Amino acid sequence: MHSVTVTIPGTPVAKGRPRVGPRGAYTPGKTAAAEVALGWEFREVCREPLDGPLNLAVSFYFEPPRRWRKARREAIEAGHVEHHTGRPDLDNLLKLVLDAGNCILWHDDAQVSTIVASKSVAKQARTSITVRPALPD
């Protein structure tokens, strides 16, 4: 079994809560579009879903907010990385990745037994994802 690594450029998108309308519940458009886009990125690097228990490592990178002082923004531009403590929440970012990987990276996200995740502020917004087979105990 092999590992899969993919980096998706652009601002990470969190899974939105389902909405209820006159015709029932639906997934917000931004969430649905982000899941489809991630799915296509995943298909580029993984032809068959991985089997067995899996380890998932995800790093979400956001561009610095415009309200930051010039010196702080310049430090980010120079390659310094800071923790991102604002919204969106890390768990909602992960939910989108887990759902988008179903039937593409893995058969079902229940296969993911270990998750290591972070969100940071960096020069370029992106999402880096690595999936590996879990090692036996």
Coordinates of C-alpha atoms in Angstrom, one line a residue, residues 4 12 24 37 40 43 47 49 54 77 87 91 93 109 118 125 127 135:
V4 CA -0.9 9.9 -1.2
P12 CA -9.2 26.4 2.7
G24 CA -36.0 20.2 2.8
A37 CA -13.2 20.7 -6.3
W40 CA -11.2 16.3 -8.6
R43 CA -8.7 11.9 -8.3
R47 CA -6.9 6.2 -8.9
P49 CA -9.5 4.2 -2.8
L54 CA -5.3 5.1 7.5
E77 CA 6.0 37.2 3.3
R87 CA -12.4 31.1 12.1
D91 CA -12.9 20.6 12.9
L93 CA -12.1 22.3 7.8
D109 CA -13.9 8.2 6.3
S118 CA -3.1 22.2 11.9
A125 CA -3.1 30.0 1.1
T127 CA -4.2 22.9 2.0
L135 CA 1.1 1.0 11.0

